[in-house]
Amino acid sequence: MSHAHSPTFPRFQLGKQLRRLREQARLTTEDVGLQLDCSPSTISRMEGGKVGIRRSTLEQLLKIYDVDDRDLTETLIALAKEGKTRGWFARFGDLPSHYSRYIGLESNAIEMRDYEALVVPGLLQTEEYTRALLAAASPSGESEDAVQAHVNARRERQELLTKADPLQFIAVLDESVIRRLIGGPDVMRSQLKHLADMGRARNVTVQILPFSGGAYAGMAGSFAILKFQGAPSVVYAEAMAGDIYQEAGDVQRYHDVFESLRAAALSPFESIKLIESAIAGTA
């Protein structure tokens, strides 16, 4: 699999450049929408990297912004072309749009910092644990094909941690993640063993926030910070539909919270010892 084959990242890069050019031209999304005969929300979706952009539309935008730099124009056209391709995850069917956007960005990250309050991070989940989560998330039941599509996509995502140039992954987990019995004792025991094993990998760090630590800075919800080579970091904050933040101020705020969480958590060595004690508790 080529994880780099994802339209999400070039869309984000293109959108950021288009927003910069619009602001330099001192135009609002309403101004541009009027000239393109579309809604301001359509312009916002383009700038947010949520949709691909046709070359003809891009050329109209560059004309509106008085862009005459040939190199910049060619770069943006190349990004627009990449943003119109199908991502590697498309073969898994109709995954939720926010999930597809997230894993498209994740595919291009060089480092990921993930805080989870309730469940094991997707990159560290076993298949049985994933299936148990999917069953709980859809009480009415999803088709086996839909469940298998999620499982397969998650399995391919996990290759980011074992490829030749692996993703650097730092996870901070609330202790409830290793104490909550998901899928039954056997499933949870297997998941905890896998979590401990992955925590020993050179490119993976797992730290646990113990119950004894009391209140701490990240209790409002889970989030992940994705760092890229030669591009600004983004934050994915977990919600019903998922939110992605690109603004430097937002990213810095989440970075500060994450560092506070790491400082409050047990060391990686102590964390693995706690996970091993939780394994014993599932026997």
Short mmCIF file of C-alpha atoms in Angstrom, two decimals:
data_model
loop_
_atom_site.label_atom_id
_atom_site.label_comp_id
_atom_site.label_asym_id
_atom_site.label_seq_id
_atom_site.Cartn_x
_atom_site.Cartn_y
_atom_site.Cartn_z
CA MET A 1 0.00 0.00 0.00
CA SER A 2 1.13 3.55 -0.74
CA HIS A 3 -0.01 5.62 2.20
CA ALA A 4 1.24 8.72 0.40
CA HIS A 5 -1.53 8.24 -2.18
CA SER A 6 -4.10 10.40 -0.44
CA PRO A 7 -5.88 13.48 -1.85
CA THR A 8 -6.52 14.91 1.61
CA PHE A 9 -3.09 16.38 2.25
CA PRO A 10 -2.72 18.21 -1.09
CA ARG A 11 -6.26 19.55 -0.65
CA PHE A 12 -5.26 21.00 2.71
CA GLN A 13 -2.11 22.53 1.27
CA LEU A 14 -4.02 24.01 -1.67
CA GLY A 15 -6.78 25.34 0.57
CA LYS A 16 -4.30 27.05 2.86
CA GLN A 17 -2.64 28.77 -0.11
CA LEU A 18 -5.98 29.90 -1.53
CA ARG A 19 -7.02 31.37 1.78
CA ARG A 20 -3.71 33.24 1.99
CA LEU A 21 -4.17 34.61 -1.53
CA ARG A 22 -7.76 35.67 -0.81
CA GLU A 23 -6.74 37.49 2.34
CA GLN A 24 -3.85 39.18 0.51
CA ALA A 25 -6.40 40.38 -2.05
CA ARG A 26 -8.53 41.69 0.85
CA LEU A 27 -11.57 39.77 -0.28
CA THR A 28 -14.15 37.93 1.82
CA THR A 29 -15.61 34.54 0.99
CA GLU A 30 -18.80 36.42 0.07
CA ASP A 31 -16.87 38.59 -2.41
CA VAL A 32 -15.31 35.57 -4.07
CA GLY A 33 -18.56 33.61 -4.05
CA LEU A 34 -20.30 36.37 -5.95
CA GLN A 35 -17.64 36.33 -8.64
CA LEU A 36 -17.66 32.53 -8.93
CA ASP A 37 -21.47 32.34 -8.64
CA CYS A 38 -21.32 30.04 -5.63
CA SER A 39 -21.98 30.27 -1.91
CA PRO A 40 -19.45 31.57 0.66
CA SER A 41 -19.61 28.14 2.30
CA THR A 42 -18.33 26.56 -0.92
CA ILE A 43 -15.29 28.85 -0.80
CA SER A 44 -14.78 27.94 2.86
CA ARG A 45 -14.94 24.22 2.03
CA MET A 46 -12.30 24.70 -0.66
CA GLU A 47 -10.04 26.58 1.74
CA GLY A 48 -10.62 23.97 4.43
CA GLY A 49 -9.45 21.17 2.12
CA LYS A 50 -12.82 19.42 2.34
CA VAL A 51 -13.39 19.18 -1.41
CA GLY A 52 -11.35 18.83 -4.58
CA ILE A 53 -11.10 21.81 -6.94
CA ARG A 54 -11.41 21.62 -10.72
CA ARG A 55 -8.65 23.24 -12.73
CA SER A 56 -11.10 25.67 -14.37
CA THR A 57 -12.32 26.81 -10.94
CA LEU A 58 -8.75 27.19 -9.67
CA GLU A 59 -7.81 29.29 -12.70
CA GLN A 60 -10.81 31.56 -12.05
CA LEU A 61 -9.74 31.97 -8.43
CA LEU A 62 -6.17 32.85 -9.39
CA LYS A 63 -7.49 35.42 -11.84
CA ILE A 64 -9.67 36.96 -9.11
CA TYR A 65 -6.63 37.09 -6.81
CA ASP A 66 -4.41 38.63 -9.55
CA VAL A 67 -1.86 35.81 -9.31
CA ASP A 68 0.69 36.04 -12.14
CA ASP A 69 3.50 33.99 -10.58
CA ARG A 70 3.96 31.07 -13.01
CA ASP A 71 5.77 28.82 -10.54
CA LEU A 72 3.09 29.33 -7.89
CA THR A 73 0.35 28.73 -10.46
CA GLU A 74 1.93 25.46 -11.61
CA THR A 75 2.36 24.33 -8.01
CA LEU A 76 -1.29 25.02 -7.18
CA ILE A 77 -2.49 23.30 -10.35
CA ALA A 78 -0.42 20.23 -9.40
CA LEU A 79 -1.96 20.23 -5.91
CA ALA A 80 -5.45 20.53 -7.40
CA LYS A 81 -4.73 17.56 -9.66
CA GLU A 82 -3.53 15.46 -6.71
CA GLY A 83 -6.57 16.54 -4.72
CA LYS A 84 -8.92 15.10 -7.34
CA THR A 85 -7.48 11.58 -7.16
CA ARG A 86 -8.98 8.72 -5.18
CA GLY A 87 -7.30 7.96 -1.87
CA TRP A 88 -6.03 4.51 -0.89
CA PHE A 89 -8.93 4.22 1.55
CA ALA A 90 -11.58 4.62 -1.20
CA ARG A 91 -11.51 0.89 -1.90
CA PHE A 92 -13.01 0.26 1.53
CA GLY A 93 -16.33 1.77 0.49
CA ASP A 94 -18.28 4.65 1.97
CA LEU A 95 -16.34 5.41 5.13
CA PRO A 96 -17.61 8.50 7.03
CA SER A 97 -16.28 11.67 5.39
CA HIS A 98 -14.64 13.02 8.56
CA TYR A 99 -12.91 9.67 9.09
CA SER A 100 -11.65 9.60 5.50
CA ARG A 101 -10.30 13.14 5.82
CA TYR A 102 -8.51 12.25 9.01
CA ILE A 103 -6.83 9.07 7.79
CA GLY A 104 -5.88 10.87 4.58
CA LEU A 105 -3.95 13.40 6.65
CA GLU A 106 -2.57 10.71 8.95
CA SER A 107 -1.11 8.92 5.90
CA ASN A 108 1.20 11.87 5.27
CA ALA A 109 2.23 12.64 8.85
CA ILE A 110 5.76 12.06 10.13
CA GLU A 111 4.76 12.32 13.80
CA MET A 112 1.50 11.91 15.67
CA ARG A 113 0.70 12.84 19.25
CA ASP A 114 -2.55 11.27 20.42
CA TYR A 115 -4.47 11.74 23.66
CA GLU A 116 -7.27 9.24 24.31
CA ALA A 117 -9.64 9.40 27.25
CA LEU A 118 -11.81 6.31 26.61
CA VAL A 119 -10.42 3.82 24.08
CA VAL A 120 -7.12 2.49 22.73
CA PRO A 121 -5.90 4.57 19.76
CA GLY A 122 -6.88 3.11 16.39
CA LEU A 123 -3.25 2.58 15.37
CA LEU A 124 -2.75 0.32 18.41
CA GLN A 125 -6.01 -1.65 18.34
CA THR A 126 -6.37 -5.39 17.75
CA GLU A 127 -8.99 -6.52 15.23
CA GLU A 128 -11.20 -8.08 17.93
CA TYR A 129 -11.11 -4.88 20.00
CA THR A 130 -12.02 -2.82 16.91
CA ARG A 131 -14.97 -5.10 16.18
CA ALA A 132 -16.21 -4.78 19.76
CA LEU A 133 -16.06 -0.98 19.52
CA LEU A 134 -17.94 -0.97 16.21
CA ALA A 135 -20.64 -3.21 17.66
CA ALA A 136 -21.08 -0.86 20.63
CA ALA A 137 -21.14 2.25 18.39
CA SER A 138 -23.95 0.84 16.24
CA PRO A 139 -26.46 -0.91 18.54
CA SER A 140 -28.81 -1.53 15.60
CA GLY A 141 -25.99 -3.39 13.89
CA GLU A 142 -23.94 -2.66 10.79
CA SER A 143 -23.65 -5.09 7.91
CA GLU A 144 -20.70 -7.45 8.05
CA ASP A 145 -19.34 -5.81 4.89
CA ALA A 146 -19.39 -2.36 6.54
CA VAL A 147 -17.71 -3.69 9.68
CA GLN A 148 -15.07 -5.50 7.64
CA ALA A 149 -14.37 -2.32 5.63
CA HIS A 150 -13.62 -0.44 8.87
CA VAL A 151 -11.45 -3.28 10.16
CA ASN A 152 -9.48 -3.52 6.91
CA ALA A 153 -8.94 0.25 6.75
CA ARG A 154 -7.69 0.28 10.32
CA ARG A 155 -5.36 -2.64 9.65
CA GLU A 156 -3.79 -0.78 6.72
CA ARG A 157 -3.51 2.40 8.79
CA GLN A 158 -1.46 0.45 11.32
CA GLU A 159 1.20 -0.26 8.69
CA LEU A 160 2.32 3.35 9.26
CA LEU A 161 3.98 2.10 12.46
CA THR A 162 5.87 -0.79 10.88
CA LYS A 163 6.97 0.51 7.46
CA ALA A 164 10.65 1.22 6.65
CA ASP A 165 10.38 4.88 7.69
CA PRO A 166 7.72 4.57 10.40
CA LEU A 167 5.46 7.18 11.90
CA GLN A 168 6.69 8.48 15.25
CA PHE A 169 3.74 7.89 17.57
CA ILE A 170 3.29 9.24 21.10
CA ALA A 171 0.11 8.21 22.92
CA VAL A 172 -1.10 9.48 26.28
CA LEU A 173 -4.01 7.43 27.62
CA ASP A 174 -6.25 7.90 30.61
CA GLU A 175 -6.09 4.89 32.92
CA SER A 176 -9.76 4.20 32.13
CA VAL A 177 -8.61 3.10 28.65
CA ILE A 178 -6.84 0.06 30.11
CA ARG A 179 -9.45 -0.61 32.80
CA ARG A 180 -12.65 -0.51 30.71
CA LEU A 181 -13.53 -4.10 29.75
CA ILE A 182 -14.34 -3.92 26.02
CA GLY A 183 -15.28 -7.11 24.17
CA GLY A 184 -14.93 -9.34 27.23
CA PRO A 185 -11.89 -10.55 29.22
CA ASP A 186 -10.22 -12.45 26.36
CA VAL A 187 -10.48 -9.59 23.88
CA MET A 188 -9.27 -7.07 26.45
CA ARG A 189 -6.38 -9.25 27.60
CA SER A 190 -5.18 -9.63 24.01
CA GLN A 191 -5.54 -5.89 23.43
CA LEU A 192 -3.56 -4.97 26.53
CA LYS A 193 -0.75 -7.39 25.59
CA HIS A 194 -0.60 -5.81 22.14
CA LEU A 195 -0.57 -2.32 23.67
CA ALA A 196 2.33 -3.25 25.96
CA ASP A 197 4.25 -4.83 23.07
CA MET A 198 3.75 -1.78 20.83
CA GLY A 199 4.82 0.48 23.70
CA ARG A 200 8.25 -1.16 23.52
CA ALA A 201 8.72 -0.32 19.82
CA ARG A 202 11.39 2.32 19.06
CA ASN A 203 8.93 4.63 17.29
CA VAL A 204 6.04 4.23 19.75
CA THR A 205 5.68 5.81 23.19
CA VAL A 206 2.74 4.96 25.45
CA GLN A 207 2.11 6.84 28.70
CA ILE A 208 -0.77 6.35 31.13
CA LEU A 209 -2.44 9.07 33.19
CA PRO A 210 -3.16 7.28 36.50
CA PHE A 211 -6.42 7.67 38.39
CA SER A 212 -4.37 8.76 41.40
CA GLY A 213 -3.34 11.93 39.54
CA GLY A 214 -6.79 13.48 39.90
CA ALA A 215 -8.00 16.12 37.43
CA TYR A 216 -5.78 17.12 34.53
CA ALA A 217 -5.71 19.35 31.45
CA GLY A 218 -7.23 17.11 28.75
CA MET A 219 -10.44 15.91 30.34
CA ALA A 220 -12.65 17.72 27.80
CA GLY A 221 -12.02 15.19 25.04
CA SER A 222 -9.59 13.20 22.91
CA PHE A 223 -7.44 14.80 20.22
CA ALA A 224 -4.47 14.14 17.95
CA ILE A 225 -1.75 16.46 16.66
CA LEU A 226 -0.35 15.56 13.24
CA LYS A 227 3.06 16.86 12.21
CA PHE A 228 4.14 16.95 8.56
CA GLN A 229 7.39 17.39 6.68
CA GLY A 230 7.55 20.95 5.31
CA ALA A 231 3.94 21.84 6.17
CA PRO A 232 2.13 23.20 9.26
CA SER A 233 0.77 20.77 11.84
CA VAL A 234 -2.96 20.19 12.23
CA VAL A 235 -5.13 19.05 15.13
CA TYR A 236 -7.96 16.55 14.96
CA ALA A 237 -10.33 16.97 17.90
CA GLU A 238 -12.76 14.13 18.41
CA ALA A 239 -16.44 14.99 18.26
CA MET A 240 -19.57 13.43 16.71
CA ALA A 241 -18.43 14.59 13.26
CA GLY A 242 -14.77 15.27 13.99
CA ASP A 243 -13.13 18.67 13.71
CA ILE A 244 -9.80 19.55 12.11
CA TYR A 245 -7.97 22.71 13.15
CA GLN A 246 -5.19 24.30 11.12
CA GLU A 247 -4.76 27.69 12.75
CA ALA A 248 -1.39 28.18 14.42
CA GLY A 249 -3.01 29.42 17.64
CA ASP A 250 -5.27 26.35 17.93
CA VAL A 251 -2.42 23.95 17.21
CA GLN A 252 -0.19 25.61 19.80
CA ARG A 253 -2.95 25.45 22.42
CA TYR A 254 -3.39 21.71 21.89
CA HIS A 255 0.38 21.22 21.86
CA ASP A 256 0.63 22.91 25.26
CA VAL A 257 -2.16 20.72 26.64
CA PHE A 258 -0.47 17.59 25.32
CA GLU A 259 2.84 18.49 26.94
CA SER A 260 0.98 19.07 30.21
CA LEU A 261 -0.61 15.62 29.88
CA ARG A 262 2.76 13.97 29.24
CA ALA A 263 4.22 15.64 32.32
CA ALA A 264 1.32 14.39 34.46
CA ALA A 265 1.47 10.83 33.06
CA LEU A 266 3.59 7.93 34.22
CA SER A 267 6.88 7.33 32.42
CA PRO A 268 6.79 4.89 29.47
CA PHE A 269 8.42 2.19 31.63
CA GLU A 270 5.99 2.71 34.52
CA SER A 271 3.09 2.82 32.05
CA ILE A 272 3.94 -0.60 30.62
CA LYS A 273 4.15 -1.99 34.16
CA LEU A 274 0.65 -0.62 34.85
CA ILE A 275 -0.67 -2.15 31.61
CA GLU A 276 0.83 -5.49 32.63
CA SER A 277 -0.94 -5.26 35.99
CA ALA A 278 -4.20 -4.59 34.14
CA ILE A 279 -3.57 -7.73 32.05
CA ALA A 280 -3.37 -9.73 35.26
CA GLY A 281 -6.72 -8.23 36.27
CA THR A 282 -8.45 -9.72 33.20
CA ALA A 283 -7.44 -13.29 34.09
#
